[in-house]
XYZ file of C-alpha atoms in Angstrom:
564
model
C 140.277 144.574 133.387
C 138.037 147.034 134.245
C 134.708 146.405 135.796
C 131.587 148.274 134.123
C 128.909 148.784 136.847
C 125.308 148.940 135.559
C 122.601 150.687 138.070
C 119.285 149.101 138.057
C 117.865 152.027 136.370
C 119.723 151.945 133.392
C 118.577 148.453 132.391
C 115.467 148.431 130.392
C 113.292 145.526 130.380
C 110.581 144.312 127.718
C 107.724 143.142 128.800
C 106.113 140.133 127.173
C 102.809 140.304 125.376
C 101.670 137.029 125.852
C 102.630 133.409 127.503
C 105.976 132.192 126.556
C 106.077 129.892 123.464
C 103.037 129.109 121.425
C 99.572 130.791 122.472
C 96.524 128.570 123.080
C 93.626 129.539 120.451
C 90.754 129.268 122.955
C 88.061 128.021 120.154
C 90.651 125.254 119.067
C 90.852 124.343 122.734
C 87.248 124.034 123.000
C 87.086 121.692 119.783
C 89.794 119.598 121.379
C 88.095 119.343 124.633
C 84.883 118.359 122.753
C 86.516 115.614 120.670
C 88.553 114.103 124.026
C 84.956 114.387 126.144
C 85.739 112.654 129.490
C 88.903 110.464 128.270
C 91.833 110.514 130.063
C 94.438 112.964 129.102
C 97.575 110.630 130.342
C 100.577 110.681 127.974
C 100.287 107.576 126.503
C 97.093 108.172 124.796
C 98.707 111.185 122.632
C 98.543 109.035 119.636
C 94.795 107.919 120.306
C 93.869 111.488 120.579
C 95.807 112.806 117.471
C 93.436 110.101 115.660
C 90.402 111.908 117.008
C 91.418 115.242 115.492
C 92.645 113.712 112.232
C 89.482 111.537 111.703
C 87.080 114.577 112.245
C 88.785 117.350 110.732
C 90.642 115.227 108.145
C 93.987 116.777 108.945
C 95.890 118.274 112.218
C 96.247 121.879 112.248
C 98.696 124.036 113.846
C 96.084 125.555 116.387
C 94.517 122.182 117.296
C 98.335 120.758 117.658
C 99.162 123.489 120.250
C 95.484 122.761 121.908
C 96.005 119.444 122.296
C 99.405 120.043 123.840
C 97.981 122.176 126.658
C 95.010 120.021 127.414
C 97.802 117.092 127.861
C 100.188 119.306 129.293
C 102.913 118.488 126.981
C 105.118 120.866 124.758
C 103.858 121.524 121.276
C 107.514 120.351 120.174
C 106.792 117.011 121.730
C 103.348 116.664 120.243
C 104.625 117.852 116.753
C 107.422 115.178 116.802
C 105.249 112.373 117.629
C 102.334 113.534 114.851
C 104.815 114.425 112.207
C 106.482 110.907 112.471
C 103.387 109.133 111.242
C 102.220 108.745 107.855
C 98.664 108.869 108.645
C 98.482 112.271 110.272
C 98.551 115.117 108.092
C 100.184 117.864 110.124
C 99.273 121.291 108.555
C 102.005 124.025 109.474
C 100.161 127.427 110.376
C 99.808 129.266 106.982
C 99.577 126.419 104.718
C 96.449 124.864 103.058
C 94.658 121.661 104.634
C 94.790 118.808 102.220
C 91.363 117.867 100.569
C 88.723 116.441 102.807
C 89.020 112.950 100.799
C 92.142 111.012 100.014
C 92.260 108.058 97.823
C 95.351 106.118 98.910
C 96.886 103.392 95.947
C 99.216 100.830 97.420
C 102.331 100.608 95.293
C 104.239 97.913 96.938
C 105.307 94.549 95.477
C 102.224 92.612 94.668
C 100.253 95.815 93.665
C 102.963 97.110 91.632
C 103.049 93.717 89.463
C 99.228 94.171 89.080
C 99.092 97.485 87.594
C 99.142 100.091 90.543
C 101.489 102.602 88.422
C 98.544 102.884 85.725
C 95.885 102.733 88.068
C 97.616 105.850 89.764
C 97.688 107.495 86.734
C 94.186 107.022 85.539
C 92.947 107.714 89.016
C 94.903 111.433 88.794
C 93.491 112.121 85.103
C 89.915 110.928 86.542
C 89.671 112.575 89.739
C 89.374 116.430 90.299
C 91.486 118.099 92.953
C 88.934 117.999 95.602
C 90.259 114.449 96.072
C 93.828 113.553 96.836
C 95.914 110.571 95.227
C 98.431 109.241 97.532
C 101.144 106.694 96.714
C 101.160 104.494 99.864
C 103.324 101.153 101.050
C 101.471 97.953 101.810
C 97.892 98.335 103.083
C 97.341 94.392 103.702
C 95.130 93.175 101.426
C 98.092 91.836 98.641
C 95.541 89.117 97.402
C 93.065 91.639 96.115
C 95.866 93.745 94.071
C 95.930 96.222 93.208
C 94.058 97.992 96.017
C 92.939 101.384 96.742
C 91.661 103.048 99.891
C 88.980 105.576 99.780
C 89.033 107.335 102.955
C 88.952 104.033 105.195
C 87.095 101.965 102.595
C 89.430 99.317 101.001
C 88.545 98.936 97.004
C 90.043 95.346 96.200
C 91.143 94.651 92.249
C 90.854 98.367 92.043
C 90.374 99.992 88.745
C 89.647 103.461 87.890
C 85.789 102.779 87.357
C 85.179 101.244 91.012
C 87.400 103.494 92.815
C 85.551 106.601 91.486
C 81.993 104.945 91.914
C 83.157 104.475 95.660
C 84.148 108.236 96.054
C 80.677 109.236 94.089
C 78.978 107.012 96.380
C 80.650 108.522 99.382
C 81.579 104.963 100.764
C 84.215 106.020 103.108
C 84.157 103.836 105.844
C 85.106 100.051 105.932
C 82.661 97.578 106.291
C 82.430 94.742 108.693
C 82.729 91.616 107.647
C 80.958 88.352 108.624
C 82.716 86.489 111.667
C 82.168 84.095 114.499
C 80.410 86.180 117.019
C 80.880 85.321 120.934
C 77.436 83.318 120.678
C 78.889 81.262 117.839
C 82.229 80.741 119.397
C 80.769 79.694 122.934
C 78.513 77.247 121.309
C 81.417 75.644 119.695
C 82.939 75.115 123.364
C 84.927 78.274 122.978
C 86.428 79.874 126.542
C 85.846 76.779 127.946
C 89.607 76.228 128.357
C 90.127 79.925 129.398
C 87.456 79.139 132.362
C 88.788 76.135 133.455
C 92.474 77.977 133.957
C 90.553 80.740 135.710
C 89.005 78.552 138.006
C 91.986 76.617 138.727
C 91.159 73.104 136.773
C 94.187 73.841 134.687
C 97.692 74.535 135.972
C 100.025 77.351 134.399
C 102.996 74.854 134.357
C 101.038 72.452 132.188
C 100.036 74.772 129.882
C 103.553 76.275 129.632
C 104.784 72.542 129.166
C 102.414 71.746 126.474
C 103.591 75.124 124.537
C 107.293 74.039 124.950
C 106.489 70.528 123.495
C 104.450 71.853 120.623
C 107.297 73.601 119.190
C 105.433 76.699 118.391
C 107.534 79.624 117.148
C 106.495 83.262 116.798
C 104.812 83.687 113.672
C 105.288 87.350 113.060
C 108.646 86.799 111.641
C 111.325 86.110 114.420
C 110.314 82.810 115.506
C 111.443 82.471 118.938
C 109.868 79.659 120.686
C 106.526 80.751 122.375
C 106.795 78.240 125.298
C 110.251 79.431 126.425
C 109.163 83.218 126.040
C 106.622 82.525 128.247
C 108.498 80.925 130.856
C 111.228 83.637 130.772
C 108.562 86.363 131.414
C 107.042 84.605 133.908
C 110.407 84.301 135.879
C 110.830 88.080 136.214
C 109.091 89.653 139.086
C 105.484 91.621 138.291
C 103.552 93.448 137.523
C 103.925 92.230 133.919
C 102.357 93.430 130.943
C 101.315 91.643 127.630
C 101.552 93.344 124.267
C 99.867 91.538 121.027
C 101.350 93.075 117.704
C 99.064 93.206 114.774
C 100.623 95.916 112.826
C 101.717 93.509 110.164
C 103.144 95.830 107.530
C 105.313 93.680 105.725
C 104.457 93.699 102.100
C 103.051 90.365 101.266
C 101.547 89.892 104.616
C 97.650 89.926 105.453
C 97.430 86.364 107.477
C 96.620 88.106 110.735
C 93.951 90.138 109.211
C 92.279 86.999 107.468
C 91.937 85.509 110.960
C 90.706 88.498 112.747
C 88.164 89.120 110.118
C 87.008 85.381 110.606
C 87.432 83.911 114.237
C 88.115 87.187 116.663
C 87.385 85.018 119.770
C 90.055 82.320 119.117
C 92.597 84.918 119.377
C 91.227 86.430 122.361
C 90.988 83.561 124.027
C 94.383 82.626 123.241
C 95.534 85.731 124.192
C 94.010 85.508 127.965
C 95.273 82.135 128.133
C 98.743 83.438 127.799
C 98.482 86.494 129.710
C 97.053 84.512 132.752
C 99.617 81.781 132.614
C 102.457 84.323 132.784
C 100.662 86.630 135.266
C 100.311 89.702 133.181
C 98.158 92.310 134.522
C 96.959 94.179 131.520
C 97.207 93.513 127.861
C 97.664 96.009 124.953
C 96.586 95.047 121.469
C 98.218 97.033 118.737
C 96.272 97.054 115.612
C 97.433 98.595 112.429
C 95.418 101.644 111.375
C 94.514 100.461 107.896
C 92.365 97.427 109.605
C 89.305 99.540 110.314
C 87.037 96.535 109.980
C 89.126 94.482 112.278
C 89.065 97.380 114.646
C 85.320 97.700 114.545
C 85.197 93.667 115.165
C 87.541 93.889 118.159
C 85.496 96.863 119.927
C 82.539 94.900 119.343
C 83.548 91.905 120.449
C 85.677 93.067 123.387
C 82.647 94.999 125.103
C 80.853 91.722 124.420
C 83.367 89.437 126.362
C 83.420 92.056 129.221
C 79.661 91.630 129.590
C 79.383 87.909 129.367
C 83.165 86.744 130.776
C 83.551 82.880 131.127
C 83.775 82.873 134.678
C 82.407 85.321 137.658
C 85.086 83.517 139.753
C 87.798 85.656 138.197
C 88.185 88.994 136.925
C 89.406 89.339 133.338
C 92.889 91.658 133.118
C 92.042 95.195 131.283
C 92.594 95.053 127.791
C 93.648 98.115 125.610
C 92.856 98.292 122.083
C 95.582 100.789 120.861
C 95.457 102.242 117.144
C 98.577 102.344 114.960
C 99.130 105.244 112.568
C 101.066 103.957 109.517
C 104.487 103.368 110.696
C 105.777 99.912 109.393
C 108.660 100.430 111.821
C 106.087 99.772 115.028
C 105.924 95.952 113.340
C 109.723 95.682 115.595
C 108.274 95.162 118.878
C 110.061 97.647 120.820
C 109.235 100.387 118.206
C 105.450 99.174 118.890
C 106.222 99.483 122.661
C 106.896 103.064 122.169
C 104.184 103.609 119.922
C 101.915 102.328 122.511
C 103.298 104.777 125.136
C 102.440 107.588 122.983
C 105.921 108.217 121.390
C 107.525 107.832 118.087
C 107.970 104.359 116.986
C 111.842 104.292 117.298
C 113.446 100.730 117.969
C 115.063 100.412 121.504
C 118.619 99.606 122.002
C 118.768 96.055 123.454
C 119.581 94.849 126.199
C 117.629 94.950 128.265
C 114.949 93.239 126.356
C 111.123 93.486 126.613
C 110.776 90.296 128.526
C 112.660 92.223 131.392
C 111.758 95.663 130.744
C 109.307 96.486 128.273
C 105.786 98.451 128.606
C 106.136 101.161 130.825
C 109.250 99.659 132.075
C 107.619 96.086 133.046
C 108.344 92.589 132.254
C 106.467 92.215 128.733
C 105.060 89.350 126.916
C 105.132 90.310 123.415
C 103.248 87.994 120.910
C 102.168 88.209 117.101
C 98.101 87.703 116.807
C 98.886 84.504 114.920
C 101.172 82.985 117.596
C 98.479 83.373 120.095
C 95.468 82.032 117.653
C 96.999 78.547 117.968
C 97.197 78.404 121.855
C 93.719 77.244 122.380
C 93.948 74.273 119.762
C 97.266 73.323 121.377
C 96.083 73.194 125.182
C 93.098 71.351 123.886
C 94.313 68.947 121.516
C 97.864 68.651 122.975
C 100.950 69.429 121.691
C 101.286 66.545 119.433
C 98.511 67.888 117.355
C 100.582 70.936 116.383
C 104.032 69.041 116.017
C 102.376 66.183 113.947
C 101.848 68.348 110.749
C 105.156 69.181 108.501
C 107.006 68.054 105.243
C 110.793 67.645 104.401
C 111.362 66.955 108.004
C 109.710 70.041 109.600
C 107.297 70.313 112.108
C 103.998 72.507 112.758
C 101.558 74.499 110.384
C 102.311 77.696 108.607
C 99.504 80.069 107.282
C 101.048 81.465 104.133
C 100.216 85.000 102.750
C 100.619 84.200 99.004
C 100.173 86.882 96.417
C 101.579 87.426 92.769
C 100.983 85.709 89.752
C 99.087 82.768 91.336
C 95.128 81.617 90.414
C 94.189 81.319 93.997
C 96.141 83.807 95.983
C 95.244 84.429 99.774
C 96.118 82.625 103.093
C 96.656 79.169 102.906
C 97.092 76.814 105.863
C 99.942 74.304 105.095
C 102.294 71.767 106.695
C 105.567 73.702 107.692
C 108.216 72.761 105.468
C 106.098 72.539 102.224
C 108.049 73.535 99.296
C 106.759 76.904 96.970
C 106.718 74.501 94.139
C 104.163 72.369 96.286
C 102.652 75.429 97.725
C 101.732 76.871 94.037
C 100.463 73.465 92.810
C 98.417 72.183 95.587
C 97.082 75.229 97.234
C 97.222 78.099 94.493
C 96.017 76.440 91.808
C 99.118 76.911 89.787
C 100.138 79.928 87.967
C 98.040 82.607 86.057
C 97.385 81.495 82.634
C 100.418 83.030 80.331
C 102.658 83.253 83.385
C 105.466 80.900 83.859
C 107.135 80.733 87.467
C 110.334 82.757 87.759
C 111.051 83.527 91.147
C 109.677 84.214 94.718
C 109.880 86.158 97.698
C 109.754 83.545 100.486
C 109.360 85.867 103.588
C 107.969 89.156 102.289
C 109.848 92.094 100.900
C 112.457 91.700 103.692
C 113.078 87.761 103.142
C 115.034 88.093 99.982
C 114.404 86.628 96.607
C 114.936 82.971 95.016
C 114.351 81.847 91.485
C 112.678 79.216 90.327
C 115.365 76.928 89.971
C 115.097 76.974 93.778
C 111.780 75.707 94.239
C 112.445 72.848 96.033
C 113.916 74.293 99.404
C 111.772 73.758 102.458
C 109.809 76.749 103.560
C 110.308 77.194 107.378
C 112.307 78.724 110.131
C 116.150 78.481 109.448
C 115.886 76.444 106.143
C 116.111 79.658 104.067
C 119.263 81.067 105.945
C 121.917 79.433 104.109
C 120.494 81.079 100.944
C 120.410 84.554 102.131
C 116.673 84.607 102.748
C 114.445 84.116 105.745
C 110.550 82.898 106.007
C 109.757 85.561 108.505
C 106.102 85.815 108.775
C 105.611 83.483 105.524
C 104.324 86.114 103.104
C 105.289 84.261 99.627
C 105.184 86.794 96.757
C 105.375 84.766 93.386
C 106.382 86.390 90.226
C 106.819 85.312 86.612
C 108.834 85.285 83.330
C 106.755 88.796 82.648
C 108.573 90.555 85.743
C 112.081 91.449 86.682
C 113.657 90.537 89.783
C 115.832 93.766 89.789
C 112.481 95.853 89.557
C 110.982 94.122 92.358
C 114.171 94.524 94.591
C 114.055 98.094 93.884
C 110.580 98.340 94.827
C 111.365 96.829 98.061
C 114.397 99.027 98.681
C 112.009 102.136 98.065
C 109.754 100.887 100.838
C 112.273 100.643 102.972
C 113.864 104.087 102.446
C 110.302 105.374 103.089
C 109.754 103.271 106.004
C 113.114 103.756 108.047
C 112.363 105.446 111.273
C 115.523 107.851 110.640
C 117.084 106.900 113.990
C 120.493 105.244 112.685
C 122.538 106.249 110.067
C 123.122 103.080 108.394
C 119.611 102.484 107.755
C 118.317 106.057 106.960
C 121.296 106.764 104.896
C 121.885 103.777 103.363
C 118.276 102.436 101.837
C 118.224 105.988 100.247
C 121.524 105.745 98.643
C 120.941 102.037 97.716
C 117.932 102.680 95.956
C 119.554 105.752 94.063
C 122.370 103.094 92.879
C 119.567 100.469 91.965
C 117.864 102.998 89.798
C 120.799 102.676 87.338
C 121.330 101.091 84.542
C 124.368 99.111 85.266
C 124.559 98.353 89.055
C 127.688 99.292 90.482
C 127.911 95.654 92.529
C 131.173 96.367 94.712
C 129.616 99.523 95.966
C 126.381 97.924 96.676
C 127.763 94.964 98.698
C 130.027 97.574 100.665
C 127.014 99.389 101.730
C 124.687 96.276 102.304
C 127.630 95.184 104.676
C 127.468 98.396 106.413
C 123.757 98.368 106.769
C 123.550 94.385 107.987
C 126.178 95.101 110.660
C 125.412 98.545 112.073
C 121.857 98.942 111.753
C 120.027 99.274 115.169
C 116.615 96.981 114.328
C 115.858 94.558 111.575
C 114.684 97.072 108.983
C 117.989 98.279 108.236
C 119.664 94.879 108.734
C 117.391 93.197 106.534
C 117.033 95.530 103.680
C 119.634 94.599 101.679
C 118.571 91.006 101.128
C 116.675 91.358 97.938
C 119.216 93.332 96.264
C 121.912 90.744 97.245
C 119.724 88.060 95.926
C 119.264 89.611 92.651
C 123.255 90.164 92.273
C 123.696 86.473 93.253
C 120.807 84.468 91.525
C 119.598 86.664 88.674
C 123.066 87.957 87.132
C 121.455 88.056 83.685
C 119.262 91.063 84.472
C 122.304 93.109 85.422
C 124.191 92.546 81.952
């Protein structure tokens, strides 16, 4: 083979006219620097800084995205992949028009769908001009007030076209802060005394862990892992350790965490701090769903008040970081939440290792749902028997049921674990709505399956529903009547999972889309749906894909007449 030699004089070079990649718009860079101020540019604050741009400009332009990447020493591709992952960031590519300044979001998940969300959306599209964007969105965590619209960041309960239009015209686009127990009121009721005793060494860490174990309290975010055992496991790993509190309750039908935060935030904060100090966590991260604007205002105010007036001067409280979600149901999964706190896309991690060993920033992490730590103070002060003494039908403990749908008194009802849905409706919810007969229920939100009214005597608790293809999860109970169809509600749930799949694994990403397509047909291909369900359940990485088939399987098993 002949070798061709080329002299340096024969090589023509092309001079680059600007920096490699995207050039930085200096005016956009100044905008970003003004928004960020003196705050750190560390990598895990990416989502927080994206929120600043979104809040100020109501969208994220390409020029501001590139400027933020430059300011944080990240690649534009890295920033774009994070921003485009979350529903609440409106990323506008170069050359495209920005969305209207004001967005009205209308929930179309199960409870709101039953309450007339579709008709509301149609009337708003006719009643509001093009300067306002109407968006269909998944559950916003206010299911007891269905249908719900959110104008800007201001929720409108029992929404109608008239009250939404009034809210738009009055420019009421920020959420009001509700009445709640302040730090002064909480301390007047002996609040923070237990935390003080722990900090000053009057109560031992081991005694608290023992009380938690004896109480039988299990994680109330859905998984149901024994809380005391989790504390002991995390404490067994070498520090430094972290704590992460998950308040990203996005399961359709669930709103209990918001309920407690809007009323008694310091009971949660004290329980959280007791847990962190008992286990030996050096820092605490609270991950709050973006829709809970009122809760965020409360926590910002009360965390500042607590820092200014701690329970004792003898021991410093660990740093507490409040992080804001950005509209991704998948971040309710613990490892996806940790990824999001670190400023990344909320993609579930493969396990092992588990978070208890390798969690937030690679450190052993105590992860808890908000309500799980809400009960810690009562359990420590009143003893484990106080909690375990409650219960029915052979079960122990208390459950906060988020009840929505066709009942007279929807809302959060604190009831004994093991209560049946019939007892819950009759004793706590005032019975069914007038003109509605009990037909069926979701015992654990959209992913917990569907059961008919004929199976209303099953105790509602962990493990009791598993033999029937259901689970209690976060105790989100959605009641439907003879005026609803289980197959339609199951389709609504599947479309929700299709929308919220993170896309990481094929069984979930493709399976939810294909299942929704098959479920829209008049005659369901039951054998194909079952085959698809089996693949999703067996091969999906996390609980979203694994649980998504539950409603459709229940319809086939318990509501066969609807498929004829």
